[in-house]
Amino acid sequence: MSVPPKADGGTAVPRRRAGRPSNAVLDRAHITTAALGIVSERGYPALTMAALARQLGVSPSALYNHASSKQEVLQWVQERVMSGVDSTGFGRVPLREALRRWARSYRDVFAEHAPLIPVVAVLPVAGSPRTLRMYESVAEGLSTEGWHPERIVPAIVALESFIFGSALDATAPLDILDPGQHASALPVFAGALEAQRATGAGPADTAFELGLDALLTGLLGAGEAGQESGRESPPA
Amino acid sequence: MSVPPKADGGTAVPRRRAGRPSNAVLDRAHITTAALGIVSERGYPALTMAALARQLGVSPSALYNHASSKQEVLQWVQERVMSGVDSTGFGRVPLREALRRWARSYRDVFAEHAPLIPVVAVLPVAGSPRTLRMYESVAEGLSTEGWHPERIVPAIVALESFIFGSALDATAPLDILDPGQHASALPVFAGALEAQRATGAGPADTAFELGLDALLTGLLGAGEAGQESGRESPPA
């Protein structure tokens, strides 16, 4: 976004008066960026149409001329965030690898926008074509490998649940599991925590990779491409 | 909680004046119940010490005489909620079954208190002896089966991530994945959604059970008690 140079060679943020919004500022991209900024800095409850209008320097009524509701703004935010999820592997690389890329990018994107997790996890997807296209890619990937149709959506939802939970965990303090004064009463857990720390690997990344591997093995089979077991009969 | 009978035989909620709190109301149990009520009804951001004092009918300073901070109240809430998680199976029934009971009860408890998920997921556990005892039980369960110590905490965290994500999903609207007007452009996904619906099974429960089975299979092996593969060497 360029700002006009001031006479002294510096830059000035153009001031806007309520009721005279600049259309250049009030397009969907700018509204989405401002909304994402509010959520990231102050948490989801801070995102109101009034706060968003203030952030954009326009009146609420001017904002409503461009976004019909907070729900619509949320859908734009969802579209923006989901654009960081990599669904390109399906149909191009082995299914296990495509799912792994998808899951890693999905978790990384939401770890960066953790306040959105509880919101997006329960947001209807009909308003987000990008999210729907992503689901179609994953569904095609599973279907092509012979998965029974009724198992496809539960598998996607199970993976998403793990991804959302892991994205939350990625934002937890490093010492979240430290037992503090209780360590001596918890010898096995305290020892396990110490052993994990001694590996030097990041605890959230290690848990995510272990869980993702386990989930994919459980869903697809032993882990070799072409040996997926999703083709087995669904439970009666 | 009993209330004194009124002269007319009905009951009256005793009025309290600021500065004259009743100790009977301001014990830890009542503060915790009131805090949980605020979070469940109005969401986590509504939980402030001022709101909690109002809910209890006392002054903030009276509340501070019994709870040193919002952080302390949160730890009490965590203790209360975690009391609904069933860790009794470890050491008593086969590990896979113990983990399944634990995961199901853990998910159910947090599905009932969804606004707490993003809070508890990143809350240090040192202040919650009950949570720590739960971890010790799970860690003992895995350790007894020969798990390498450095794999135990990542496995617990991976399971918890899946549980927290699944608890969020359990609160999503039933039609969250409905593609709406886009259905015709997403034939595989729309067909899979239809096929899942036709089974008549609840989508959140189905996804949770499929994912839990997959995770446990991936972590423990084929699923027969005594055949757990957590004993394999950890990744180099």
XYZ file of C-alpha atoms in Angstrom:
472
model
C 0.000 0.000 0.000
C 1.619 3.240 -1.065
C 1.124 6.504 0.732
C 1.563 9.893 -0.913
C 4.881 11.588 -0.193
C 4.682 14.609 2.044
C 6.229 17.913 1.024
C 9.124 17.306 3.401
C 9.933 14.033 1.684
C 8.493 11.858 4.464
C 5.289 9.907 4.210
C 1.912 10.721 5.635
C -0.898 8.377 6.497
C -3.871 9.983 4.797
C -6.491 11.056 7.320
C -10.012 10.091 6.584
C -13.150 11.615 8.018
C -16.089 9.523 9.045
C -18.611 9.441 6.232
C -16.023 10.038 3.561
C -14.323 6.681 3.214
C -11.778 6.061 0.527
C -12.883 3.220 -1.711
C -9.257 2.316 -2.216
C -9.044 1.479 1.485
C -12.430 -0.170 1.801
C -11.955 -3.010 -0.634
C -12.194 -6.584 0.535
C -8.443 -7.079 0.779
C -7.943 -4.130 3.120
C -10.924 -5.035 5.279
C -9.620 -8.597 5.580
C -6.121 -7.444 6.484
C -7.471 -5.089 9.147
C -9.729 -7.794 10.597
C -6.876 -10.286 10.757
C -4.737 -7.656 12.465
C -7.353 -7.069 15.161
C -7.770 -10.796 15.830
C -4.026 -11.435 15.947
C -3.253 -8.510 18.219
C -6.265 -8.390 20.506
C -7.981 -11.742 20.141
C -11.156 -12.738 18.440
C -13.643 -11.067 20.824
C -12.105 -7.693 19.894
C -13.279 -8.139 16.298
C -16.483 -6.111 15.992
C -17.698 -4.109 13.026
C -17.245 -0.954 15.136
C -13.627 -1.836 15.982
C -12.960 -2.769 12.373
C -14.337 0.567 11.152
C -12.128 2.388 13.667
C -9.093 0.405 12.523
C -9.830 1.357 8.906
C -10.494 4.975 9.825
C -14.042 4.977 8.463
C -17.525 5.135 9.908
C -19.368 1.892 10.660
C -21.980 2.775 8.024
C -19.251 3.150 5.402
C -17.896 -0.258 6.379
C -21.360 -1.797 6.095
C -21.506 -0.537 2.507
C -18.687 -2.953 1.712
C -19.184 -5.825 4.157
C -22.713 -6.863 5.026
C -21.878 -8.374 8.412
C -19.167 -9.594 10.720
C -19.999 -13.070 9.420
C -19.042 -11.994 5.904
C -15.783 -10.464 7.146
C -15.047 -13.714 8.954
C -15.531 -15.650 5.738
C -13.033 -13.356 4.028
C -10.610 -13.940 6.877
C -11.130 -17.684 6.525
C -10.435 -17.463 2.773
C -7.267 -15.484 3.402
C -5.930 -17.838 6.054
C -6.794 -20.987 4.098
C -4.812 -19.652 1.143
C -1.708 -20.641 3.110
C -2.696 -24.324 3.216
C -0.917 -26.502 0.668
C -3.329 -28.898 -1.064
C -1.267 -29.171 -4.238
C 0.135 -32.615 -3.531
C -3.075 -34.585 -4.044
C -2.981 -36.489 -7.312
C 0.654 -35.497 -7.829
C 2.612 -37.223 -5.065
C 1.796 -40.366 -3.058
C -1.243 -39.875 -0.825
C 0.660 -40.157 2.444
C 3.088 -37.456 1.345
C 0.279 -35.217 0.035
C -1.583 -35.533 3.358
C 1.588 -34.809 5.283
C 2.285 -31.609 3.317
C -1.315 -30.531 3.679
C -1.402 -31.208 7.423
C 1.927 -29.474 8.110
C 1.002 -26.322 6.205
C -2.501 -26.293 7.738
C -1.083 -26.548 11.263
C 1.571 -23.886 10.608
C -0.989 -21.425 9.239
C -3.264 -21.771 12.262
C -0.408 -21.735 14.756
C 0.242 -18.225 13.401
C -3.404 -17.273 13.878
C -4.279 -19.222 17.031
C -7.171 -16.941 18.119
C -8.977 -18.004 14.942
C -8.847 -21.723 15.748
C -11.967 -21.963 17.943
C -13.776 -19.703 15.476
C -12.862 -21.409 12.212
C -13.275 -24.882 13.759
C -17.013 -24.261 14.040
C -17.544 -21.887 11.076
C -19.764 -23.210 8.256
C -17.602 -23.627 5.161
C -20.260 -22.776 2.548
C -18.953 -19.199 2.479
C -15.362 -20.188 1.819
C -14.852 -21.540 -1.717
C -11.167 -21.997 -1.032
C -11.834 -24.243 1.955
C -14.309 -26.236 -0.136
C -11.805 -26.647 -2.970
C -9.302 -27.865 -0.406
C -11.790 -30.475 0.829
C -12.424 -31.568 -2.758
C -8.694 -32.065 -3.306
C -8.304 -34.158 -0.154
C -11.483 -36.131 -0.927
C -10.236 -36.811 -4.463
C -6.920 -37.982 -3.049
C -8.626 -40.485 -0.752
C -11.218 -41.523 -3.327
C -8.600 -42.234 -5.980
C -6.946 -44.644 -3.560
C -10.202 -46.560 -3.316
C -11.547 -45.194 -0.028
C -15.179 -45.906 0.704
C -17.119 -42.622 0.356
C -18.583 -42.750 3.872
C -15.117 -42.897 5.433
C -13.729 -39.869 3.600
C -15.354 -37.015 5.545
C -14.720 -38.584 8.979
C -11.054 -39.063 8.014
C -10.728 -35.428 6.935
C -12.449 -34.193 10.119
C -10.254 -36.406 12.317
C -7.127 -35.039 10.645
C -8.416 -31.473 11.013
C -9.151 -32.013 14.704
C -5.586 -33.177 15.220
C -4.303 -30.236 13.165
C -6.314 -27.608 15.082
C -5.320 -29.101 18.440
C -1.688 -29.236 17.372
C -1.807 -25.618 16.193
C -3.050 -24.619 19.669
C -0.298 -26.682 21.280
C 2.304 -24.974 19.089
C 1.444 -21.694 20.848
C 1.730 -23.118 24.384
C 4.570 -22.004 26.658
C 7.594 -24.296 26.422
C 7.337 -25.175 30.107
C 3.586 -25.839 30.035
C 4.034 -29.439 31.261
C 6.596 -28.636 33.941
C 5.322 -30.308 37.131
C 7.053 -27.733 39.347
C 6.971 -28.629 43.037
C 5.049 -31.829 42.300
C 7.838 -33.480 40.256
C 8.906 -35.917 42.985
C 5.361 -37.275 43.243
C 5.269 -37.969 39.491
C 8.446 -39.940 38.794
C 7.428 -41.534 35.505
C 5.990 -38.385 33.936
C 8.812 -36.169 35.222
C 11.368 -38.640 33.880
C 9.634 -38.808 30.515
C 9.558 -35.017 30.309
C 13.259 -34.882 31.111
C 14.034 -37.553 28.501
C 12.115 -35.648 25.832
C 13.901 -32.410 26.724
C 17.260 -34.152 26.547
C 16.652 -34.941 22.870
C 16.811 -31.191 22.157
C 13.863 -31.447 19.759
C 11.012 -28.934 20.038
C 8.239 -30.547 22.093
C 5.347 -29.276 19.950
C 6.972 -30.266 16.650
C 7.925 -33.679 18.020
C 4.391 -34.354 19.261
C 2.892 -33.171 15.968
C 5.148 -35.346 13.820
C 4.669 -38.392 16.047
C 0.888 -37.950 16.053
C 0.674 -37.230 12.333
C 2.723 -40.328 11.546
C 0.516 -42.414 13.832
C -2.703 -41.021 12.357
C -1.536 -41.574 8.784
C -0.344 -45.080 9.606
C -3.654 -45.871 11.262
C -5.647 -44.407 8.387
C -3.547 -45.523 5.435
C -1.639 -48.556 6.611
C 2.005 -49.315 7.066
C 3.238 -46.125 5.499
C 4.560 -47.328 2.162
C 2.935 -45.576 -0.797
C 0.574 -47.968 -2.497
C -0.072 -49.989 0.643
C -2.864 -47.812 1.979
C -5.481 -49.709 3.950
C -8.290 -47.141 3.606
C -9.710 -49.553 1.089
C -10.753 -51.945 3.815
C -14.450 -52.273 4.502
C -15.970 -49.594 6.707
C -17.150 -50.680 10.128
C -20.643 -52.199 9.935
C -26.539 -24.832 48.431
C -29.381 -24.281 50.846
C -31.073 -20.949 51.268
C -32.988 -19.904 54.376
C -36.759 -20.255 54.140
C -38.672 -17.000 54.008
C -41.474 -16.275 56.432
C -44.005 -17.018 53.687
C -42.556 -20.486 53.168
C -40.756 -19.655 49.909
C -37.028 -19.243 49.551
C -34.988 -16.094 49.343
C -31.592 -15.541 47.854
C -29.729 -13.837 50.678
C -28.605 -10.342 49.743
C -25.040 -9.465 50.497
C -23.592 -6.026 50.811
C -20.201 -5.207 49.361
C -17.597 -5.525 52.091
C -19.618 -8.068 54.034
C -19.115 -11.279 52.079
C -20.394 -14.537 53.461
C -17.523 -16.941 53.926
C -19.873 -19.788 53.143
C -20.263 -18.422 49.609
C -16.656 -17.419 49.097
C -15.018 -20.784 49.442
C -13.057 -22.267 46.582
C -15.900 -24.518 45.423
C -18.346 -21.656 45.025
C -15.837 -19.401 43.317
C -14.992 -22.195 40.884
C -18.645 -22.904 40.140
C -19.338 -19.227 39.501
C -16.263 -18.904 37.240
C -17.246 -21.959 35.229
C -20.749 -20.546 34.875
C -19.442 -17.265 33.477
C -17.180 -19.013 30.966
C -19.891 -21.427 29.835
C -22.556 -18.756 29.420
C -20.592 -15.782 28.175
C -17.269 -17.157 26.958
C -13.826 -16.972 28.394
C -13.163 -13.243 27.823
C -16.094 -12.464 30.138
C -14.247 -14.059 33.051
C -12.697 -11.189 34.988
C -12.264 -10.874 38.730
C -14.778 -7.985 38.672
C -17.376 -10.064 36.819
C -16.731 -12.979 39.136
C -17.235 -10.773 42.214
C -20.498 -9.480 40.751
C -21.656 -13.028 40.040
C -20.903 -13.995 43.648
C -22.540 -10.852 45.009
C -19.411 -9.623 46.764
C -16.930 -6.829 46.300
C -13.779 -7.442 44.262
C -11.648 -6.890 47.361
C -13.616 -9.576 49.214
C -13.001 -11.940 46.316
C -9.277 -11.161 46.360
C -9.207 -12.234 50.014
C -10.008 -15.759 48.807
C -8.468 -15.972 45.330
C -5.195 -14.212 44.707
C -5.660 -13.771 40.956
C -7.612 -14.776 37.903
C -4.789 -17.224 37.212
C -5.499 -18.984 40.514
C -9.220 -19.143 39.729
C -8.377 -20.624 36.341
C -6.323 -23.334 37.988
C -9.300 -24.183 40.189
C -11.479 -24.329 37.095
C -8.939 -26.621 35.434
C -8.918 -28.892 38.491
C -12.714 -29.045 38.482
C -12.996 -29.817 34.783
C -10.211 -32.403 34.820
C -12.022 -34.262 37.599
C -14.358 -35.523 34.867
C -11.556 -37.245 32.959
C -11.341 -40.998 33.533
C -7.744 -42.132 34.063
C -8.685 -45.159 36.135
C -8.061 -47.732 33.405
C -4.276 -47.482 33.336
C -2.694 -50.520 34.945
C -6.119 -52.161 35.251
C -7.268 -52.833 31.685
C -5.240 -53.276 28.469
C -3.439 -50.081 27.476
C -5.438 -49.520 24.299
C -8.703 -49.740 26.232
C -7.405 -47.496 29.046
C -6.318 -44.873 26.510
C -9.657 -45.100 24.742
C -11.629 -44.545 27.975
C -9.353 -41.684 28.934
C -9.599 -40.010 25.516
C -13.381 -40.372 25.294
C -14.018 -38.906 28.725
C -11.463 -36.127 28.145
C -13.130 -35.159 24.865
C -16.625 -35.284 26.364
C -15.657 -33.071 29.299
C -14.160 -30.388 27.067
C -16.966 -30.568 24.516
C -19.171 -29.439 27.428
C -16.812 -26.577 28.224
C -15.600 -25.611 24.751
C -14.699 -21.988 25.635
C -12.066 -23.397 27.991
C -10.269 -25.381 25.279
C -8.010 -22.627 23.923
C -7.309 -21.543 27.512
C -6.527 -24.909 29.077
C -4.570 -26.035 25.991
C -1.912 -23.444 26.785
C -2.238 -23.252 30.597
C 0.807 -24.410 32.593
C -0.148 -27.554 34.493
C 2.019 -26.983 37.575
C -0.986 -25.472 39.342
C -3.251 -28.440 38.675
C -2.262 -31.489 40.737
C -5.159 -33.431 39.259
C -3.913 -32.861 35.708
C -0.426 -33.894 36.781
C -1.718 -37.083 38.414
C -3.558 -37.826 35.191
C -0.329 -37.446 33.216
C 1.441 -39.739 35.669
C -1.230 -42.408 35.148
C -0.957 -42.226 31.359
C 2.844 -42.141 31.487
C 2.866 -45.187 33.781
C 0.542 -46.975 31.372
C 2.887 -46.370 28.445
C 6.046 -47.008 30.457
C 4.794 -50.349 31.764
C 4.336 -51.461 28.153
C 7.993 -50.733 27.502
C 7.743 -47.347 25.831
C 10.962 -45.388 25.508
C 10.782 -42.444 27.947
C 11.409 -39.798 25.275
C 8.387 -40.947 23.280
C 5.925 -40.802 26.183
C 5.317 -37.049 26.451
C 5.032 -36.514 22.665
C 2.479 -39.362 22.512
C 0.403 -37.812 25.327
C 0.552 -34.365 23.718
C -0.418 -35.771 20.303
C -3.415 -37.528 21.846
C -4.389 -34.367 23.727
C -4.171 -32.291 20.542
C -6.538 -34.705 18.839
C -8.827 -34.676 21.889
C -8.976 -30.864 22.126
C -9.587 -30.513 18.383
C -12.280 -33.190 18.516
C -13.957 -31.475 21.474
C -14.131 -28.265 19.421
C -15.530 -30.198 16.473
C -18.192 -31.736 18.712
C -19.611 -28.235 19.218
C -19.717 -27.365 15.499
C -23.076 -26.991 13.729
C -24.230 -30.240 12.120
C -24.199 -28.626 8.666
C -20.770 -27.035 9.052
C -19.398 -28.867 6.010
C -22.411 -28.299 3.780
C -21.039 -26.911 0.492
C -24.280 -25.050 -0.236
C -24.380 -23.543 -3.726
C -20.921 -24.919 -4.511
C -21.925 -28.599 -4.264
C -21.951 -29.246 -8.013
C -18.371 -28.025 -8.332
C -17.226 -30.456 -5.624
C -18.601 -33.821 -6.713
C -16.286 -36.060 -4.708
C -16.554 -34.146 -1.451
C -20.309 -33.590 -1.798
C -20.793 -37.296 -2.540
C -18.663 -38.294 0.442
C -20.644 -35.960 2.708
C -23.893 -37.477 1.436
C -22.575 -41.006 1.970
C -21.553 -40.197 5.549
C -24.950 -38.659 6.267
C -26.705 -41.704 4.834
C -25.087 -43.868 7.517
C -27.148 -41.978 10.108
C -24.169 -41.817 12.478
C -23.283 -38.522 14.153
C -20.502 -36.894 12.115
C -18.460 -35.654 15.091
C -18.644 -38.977 16.945
C -17.780 -40.919 13.793
C -14.762 -38.728 13.059
C -13.590 -38.950 16.673
C -13.834 -42.732 16.830
C -12.165 -43.189 13.429
C -9.345 -40.825 14.359
C -8.873 -42.288 17.827
C -8.688 -45.792 16.405
C -6.177 -44.651 13.797
C -4.046 -42.798 16.350
C -4.024 -45.745 18.760
C -3.220 -48.156 15.952
C -0.400 -45.933 14.764
C 0.968 -45.478 18.288
C 0.419 -48.963 19.699
C 0.290 -51.291 16.737
C -2.368 -53.535 15.316
C -4.790 -53.065 18.186
C -4.587 -56.382 19.984
C -3.616 -56.028 23.631
C -0.037 -57.165 24.090
C 0.971 -56.339 20.532
C 1.772 -52.684 21.126
C 4.578 -51.359 18.963
C 5.485 -48.393 21.164
C 8.460 -50.496 22.168
C 10.129 -49.898 18.827
C 13.204 -47.707 18.807
C 12.588 -43.977 18.762
C 13.594 -42.102 15.610
C 17.317 -41.300 15.591
